[in-house]
mmCIF file of C-alpha atoms in Angstrom:
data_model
loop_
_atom_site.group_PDB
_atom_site.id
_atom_site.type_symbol
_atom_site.label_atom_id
_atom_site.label_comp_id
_atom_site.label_asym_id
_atom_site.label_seq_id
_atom_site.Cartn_x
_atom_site.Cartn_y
_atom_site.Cartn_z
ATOM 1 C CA UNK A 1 79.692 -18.915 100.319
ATOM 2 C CA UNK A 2 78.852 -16.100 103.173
ATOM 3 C CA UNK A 3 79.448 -13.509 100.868
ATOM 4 C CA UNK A 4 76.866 -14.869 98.234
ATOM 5 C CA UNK A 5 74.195 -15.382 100.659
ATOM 6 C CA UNK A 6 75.263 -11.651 101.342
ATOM 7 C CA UNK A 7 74.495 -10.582 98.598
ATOM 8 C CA UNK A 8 71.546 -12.582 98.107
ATOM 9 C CA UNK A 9 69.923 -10.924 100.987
ATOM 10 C CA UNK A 10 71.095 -7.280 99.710
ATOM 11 C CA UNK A 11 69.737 -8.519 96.364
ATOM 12 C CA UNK A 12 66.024 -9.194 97.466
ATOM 13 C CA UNK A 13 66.104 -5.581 99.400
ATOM 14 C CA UNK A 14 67.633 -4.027 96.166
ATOM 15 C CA UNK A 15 64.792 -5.250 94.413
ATOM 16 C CA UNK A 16 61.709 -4.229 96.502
ATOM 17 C CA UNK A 17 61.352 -0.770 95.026
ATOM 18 C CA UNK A 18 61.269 -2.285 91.147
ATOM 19 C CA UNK A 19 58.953 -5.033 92.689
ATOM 20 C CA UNK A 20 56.398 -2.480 93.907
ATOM 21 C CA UNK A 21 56.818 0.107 90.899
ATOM 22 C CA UNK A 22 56.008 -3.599 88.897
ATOM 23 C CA UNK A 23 53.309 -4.466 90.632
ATOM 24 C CA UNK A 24 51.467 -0.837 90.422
ATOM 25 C CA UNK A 25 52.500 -0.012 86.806
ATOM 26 C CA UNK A 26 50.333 -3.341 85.517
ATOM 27 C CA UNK A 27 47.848 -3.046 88.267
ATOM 28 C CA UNK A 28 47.130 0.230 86.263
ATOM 29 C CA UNK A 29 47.444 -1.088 83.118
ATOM 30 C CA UNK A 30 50.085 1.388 82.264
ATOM 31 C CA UNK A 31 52.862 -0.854 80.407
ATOM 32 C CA UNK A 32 52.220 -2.283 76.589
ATOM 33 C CA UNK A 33 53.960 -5.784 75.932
ATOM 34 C CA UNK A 34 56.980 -4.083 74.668
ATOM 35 C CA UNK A 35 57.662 -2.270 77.819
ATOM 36 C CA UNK A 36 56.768 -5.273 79.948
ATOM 37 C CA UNK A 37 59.350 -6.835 78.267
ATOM 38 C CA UNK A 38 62.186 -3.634 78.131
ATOM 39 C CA UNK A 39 61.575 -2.580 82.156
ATOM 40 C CA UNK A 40 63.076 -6.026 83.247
ATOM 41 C CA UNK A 41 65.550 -5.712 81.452
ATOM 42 C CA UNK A 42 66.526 -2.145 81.652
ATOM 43 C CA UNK A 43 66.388 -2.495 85.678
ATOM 44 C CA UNK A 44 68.287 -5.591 85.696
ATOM 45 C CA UNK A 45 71.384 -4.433 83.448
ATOM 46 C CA UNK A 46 71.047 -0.999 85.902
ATOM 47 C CA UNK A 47 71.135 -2.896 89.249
ATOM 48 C CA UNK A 48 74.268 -4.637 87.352
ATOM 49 C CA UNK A 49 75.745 -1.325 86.478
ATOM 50 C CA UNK A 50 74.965 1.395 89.311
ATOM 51 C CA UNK A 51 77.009 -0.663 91.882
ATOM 52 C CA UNK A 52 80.273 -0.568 90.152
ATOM 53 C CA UNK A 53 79.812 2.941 89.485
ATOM 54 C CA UNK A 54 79.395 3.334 93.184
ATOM 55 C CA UNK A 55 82.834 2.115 93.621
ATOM 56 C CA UNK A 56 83.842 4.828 91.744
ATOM 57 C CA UNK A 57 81.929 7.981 93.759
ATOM 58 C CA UNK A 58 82.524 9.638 97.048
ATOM 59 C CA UNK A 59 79.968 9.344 99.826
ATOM 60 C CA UNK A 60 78.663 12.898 99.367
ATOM 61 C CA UNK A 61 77.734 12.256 95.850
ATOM 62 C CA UNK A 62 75.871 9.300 96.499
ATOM 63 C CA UNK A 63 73.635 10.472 99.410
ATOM 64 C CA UNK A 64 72.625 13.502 97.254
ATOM 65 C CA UNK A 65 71.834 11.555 94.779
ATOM 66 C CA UNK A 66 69.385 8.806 96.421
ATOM 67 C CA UNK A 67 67.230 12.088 97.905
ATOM 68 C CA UNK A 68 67.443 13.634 94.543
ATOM 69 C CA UNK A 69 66.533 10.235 93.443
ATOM 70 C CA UNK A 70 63.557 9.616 95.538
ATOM 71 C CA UNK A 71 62.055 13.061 94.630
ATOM 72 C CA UNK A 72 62.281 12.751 90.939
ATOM 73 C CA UNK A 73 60.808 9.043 91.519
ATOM 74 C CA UNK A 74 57.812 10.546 93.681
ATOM 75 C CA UNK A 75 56.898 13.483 91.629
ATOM 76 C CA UNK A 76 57.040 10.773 88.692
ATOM 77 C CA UNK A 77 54.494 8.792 90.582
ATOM 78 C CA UNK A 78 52.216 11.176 91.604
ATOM 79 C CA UNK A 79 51.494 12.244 88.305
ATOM 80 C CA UNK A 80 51.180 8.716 87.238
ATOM 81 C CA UNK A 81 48.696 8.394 90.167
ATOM 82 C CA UNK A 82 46.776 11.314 89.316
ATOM 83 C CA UNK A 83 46.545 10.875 86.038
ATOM 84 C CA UNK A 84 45.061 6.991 86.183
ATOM 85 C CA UNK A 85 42.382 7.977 88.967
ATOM 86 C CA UNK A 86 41.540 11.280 86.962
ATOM 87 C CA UNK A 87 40.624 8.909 83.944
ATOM 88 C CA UNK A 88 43.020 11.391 81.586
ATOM 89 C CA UNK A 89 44.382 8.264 79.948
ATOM 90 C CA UNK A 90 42.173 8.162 76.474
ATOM 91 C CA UNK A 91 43.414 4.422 75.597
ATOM 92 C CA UNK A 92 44.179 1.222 76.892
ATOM 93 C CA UNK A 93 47.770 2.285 78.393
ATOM 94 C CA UNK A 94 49.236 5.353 79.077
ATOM 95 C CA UNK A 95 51.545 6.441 77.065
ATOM 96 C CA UNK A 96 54.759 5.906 79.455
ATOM 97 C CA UNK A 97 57.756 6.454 76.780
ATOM 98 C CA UNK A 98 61.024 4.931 76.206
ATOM 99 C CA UNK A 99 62.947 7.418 78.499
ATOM 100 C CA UNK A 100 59.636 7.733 80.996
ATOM 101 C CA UNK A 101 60.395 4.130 81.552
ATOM 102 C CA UNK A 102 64.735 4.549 82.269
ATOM 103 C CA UNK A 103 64.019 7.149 84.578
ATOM 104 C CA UNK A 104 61.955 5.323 86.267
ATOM 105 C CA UNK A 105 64.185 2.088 86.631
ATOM 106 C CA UNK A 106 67.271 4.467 87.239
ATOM 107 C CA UNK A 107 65.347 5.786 90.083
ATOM 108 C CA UNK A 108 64.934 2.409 91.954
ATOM 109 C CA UNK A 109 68.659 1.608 90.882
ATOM 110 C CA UNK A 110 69.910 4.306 92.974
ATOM 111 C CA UNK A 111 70.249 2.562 95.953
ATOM 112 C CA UNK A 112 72.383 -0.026 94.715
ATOM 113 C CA UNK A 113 74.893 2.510 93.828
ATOM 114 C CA UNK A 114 74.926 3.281 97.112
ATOM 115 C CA UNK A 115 75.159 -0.089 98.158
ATOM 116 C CA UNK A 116 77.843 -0.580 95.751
ATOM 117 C CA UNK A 117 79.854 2.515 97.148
ATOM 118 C CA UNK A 118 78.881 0.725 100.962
ATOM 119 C CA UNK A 119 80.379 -2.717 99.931
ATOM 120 C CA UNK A 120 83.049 -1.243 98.609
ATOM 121 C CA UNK A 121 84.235 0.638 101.904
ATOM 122 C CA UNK A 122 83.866 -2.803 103.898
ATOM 123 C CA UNK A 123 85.018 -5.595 101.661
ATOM 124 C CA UNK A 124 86.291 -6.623 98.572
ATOM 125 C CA UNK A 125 83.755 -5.736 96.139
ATOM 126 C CA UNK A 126 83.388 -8.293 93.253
ATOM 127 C CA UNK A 127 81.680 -8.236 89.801
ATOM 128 C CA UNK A 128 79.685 -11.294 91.228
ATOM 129 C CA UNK A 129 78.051 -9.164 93.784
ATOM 130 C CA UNK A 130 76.835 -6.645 90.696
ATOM 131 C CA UNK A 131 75.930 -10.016 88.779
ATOM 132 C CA UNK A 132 73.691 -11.392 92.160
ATOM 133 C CA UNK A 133 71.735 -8.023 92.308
ATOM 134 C CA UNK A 134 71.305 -7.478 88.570
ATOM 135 C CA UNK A 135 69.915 -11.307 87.816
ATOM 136 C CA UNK A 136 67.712 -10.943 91.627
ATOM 137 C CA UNK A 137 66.196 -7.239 90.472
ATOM 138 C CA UNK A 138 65.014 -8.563 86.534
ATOM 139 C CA UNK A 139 63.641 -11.697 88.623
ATOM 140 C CA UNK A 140 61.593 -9.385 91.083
ATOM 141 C CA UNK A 141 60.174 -7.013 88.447
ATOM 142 C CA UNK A 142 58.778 -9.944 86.405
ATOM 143 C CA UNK A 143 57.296 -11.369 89.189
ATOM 144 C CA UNK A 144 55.609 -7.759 90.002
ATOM 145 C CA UNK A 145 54.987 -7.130 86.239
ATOM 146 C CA UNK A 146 53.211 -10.644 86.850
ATOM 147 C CA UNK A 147 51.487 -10.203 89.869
ATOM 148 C CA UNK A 148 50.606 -6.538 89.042
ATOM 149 C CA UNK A 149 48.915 -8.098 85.592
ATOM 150 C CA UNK A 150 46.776 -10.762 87.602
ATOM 151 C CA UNK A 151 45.485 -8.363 90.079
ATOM 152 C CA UNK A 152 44.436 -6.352 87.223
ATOM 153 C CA UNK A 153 42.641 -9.091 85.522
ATOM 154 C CA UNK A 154 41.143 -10.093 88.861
ATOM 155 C CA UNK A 155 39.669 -6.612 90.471
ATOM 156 C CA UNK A 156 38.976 -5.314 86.361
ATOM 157 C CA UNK A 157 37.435 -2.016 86.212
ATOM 158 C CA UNK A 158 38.890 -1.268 90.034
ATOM 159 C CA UNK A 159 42.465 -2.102 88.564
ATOM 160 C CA UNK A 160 43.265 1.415 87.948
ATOM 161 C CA UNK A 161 41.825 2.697 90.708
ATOM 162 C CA UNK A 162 43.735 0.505 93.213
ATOM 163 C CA UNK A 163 46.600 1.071 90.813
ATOM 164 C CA UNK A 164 46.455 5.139 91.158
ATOM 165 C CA UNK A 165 46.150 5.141 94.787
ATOM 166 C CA UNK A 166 49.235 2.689 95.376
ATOM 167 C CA UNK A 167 51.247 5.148 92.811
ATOM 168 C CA UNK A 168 50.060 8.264 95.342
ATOM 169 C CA UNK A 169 50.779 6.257 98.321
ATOM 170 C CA UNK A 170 54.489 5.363 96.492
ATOM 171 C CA UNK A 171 54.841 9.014 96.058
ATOM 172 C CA UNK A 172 54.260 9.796 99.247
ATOM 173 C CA UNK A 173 57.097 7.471 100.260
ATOM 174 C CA UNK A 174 59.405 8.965 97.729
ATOM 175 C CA UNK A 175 58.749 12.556 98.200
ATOM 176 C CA UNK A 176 58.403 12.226 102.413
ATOM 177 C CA UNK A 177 61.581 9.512 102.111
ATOM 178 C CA UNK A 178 60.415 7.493 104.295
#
């Protein structure tokens, strides 16, 4: 039972990056109902996924990896960012593709490779663990794809605004990794 609450608690910090991302990719009105629907999913089956393969990668690899990680994920959102408070989008969303969208949930998933690879090193490492954070991470990002979607409803023609500037201000947290 110690172990699950564990988790649990590695679980809900696992999940604050794809919370956030949530929350400022429907603030800014950049997701159609499709992808609101796929980005759950995809970041839930790769917080399921990136811990076991953590188990499988040396230490090197894996802290490499989360700065390239964070880079790729703050270059990613400070062209979101600019592009939403430069007005460039002609439509109602962005176009974020398909593969737009996996790199961005294999970007927040990074860390729980490493966590994986961390849990590994200390404990036994179980597929329940991967299970806890995959189930906790598609739970967060709907609730930030929700809240995101209500503050845009809420604030209207500021949505994007607010939006842009909390994708630069996530960019600067990737790209400074802080």
């Amino acid at each position: 039972m110690n172990k699950i609450i564990t988790d649990l608690i590695i679980a809900v910090a696992l999940s604050m990056d794809a919370f956030s991302i949530s929350i400022c990719l429907t603030t800014s009105n950049l997701l159609n109902k499709k992808k609101l629907i796929i980005f759950p999913i995809i970041v839930g089956i790769l917080h399921f996924v990136m811990p076991l393969l953590g188990n499988c990668v040396g230490l090197m690899i894996s802290v490499n990896l989360q700065l390239i990680a964070n880079y790729i994920l703050g270059i990613i959102f400070l062209v979101l960012g600019l592009e939403v408070l430069t007005g460039k989008e002609k439509e109602q969303y962005l176009k974020i593709s398909l593969i737009y969208l996996i790199v961005i949930a294999i970007t927040v998933s990074i860390d729980s490779f490493t966590v994986g690879l961390g849990l590994s090193l200390t404990e036994e490492y179980t597929y329940l663990s991967s299970l806890i954070f995959s189930i906790t991470s598609f739970i967060f990002t709907i609730i930030g794809l929700t809240i995101g979607k209500y503050l845009n409803k809420k604030v209207e023609k500021r949505a994007s605004t607010i939006g842009g500037i909390l994708l630069l201000l996530l960019s600067i947290k990737y790209l400074l990794n802080i």
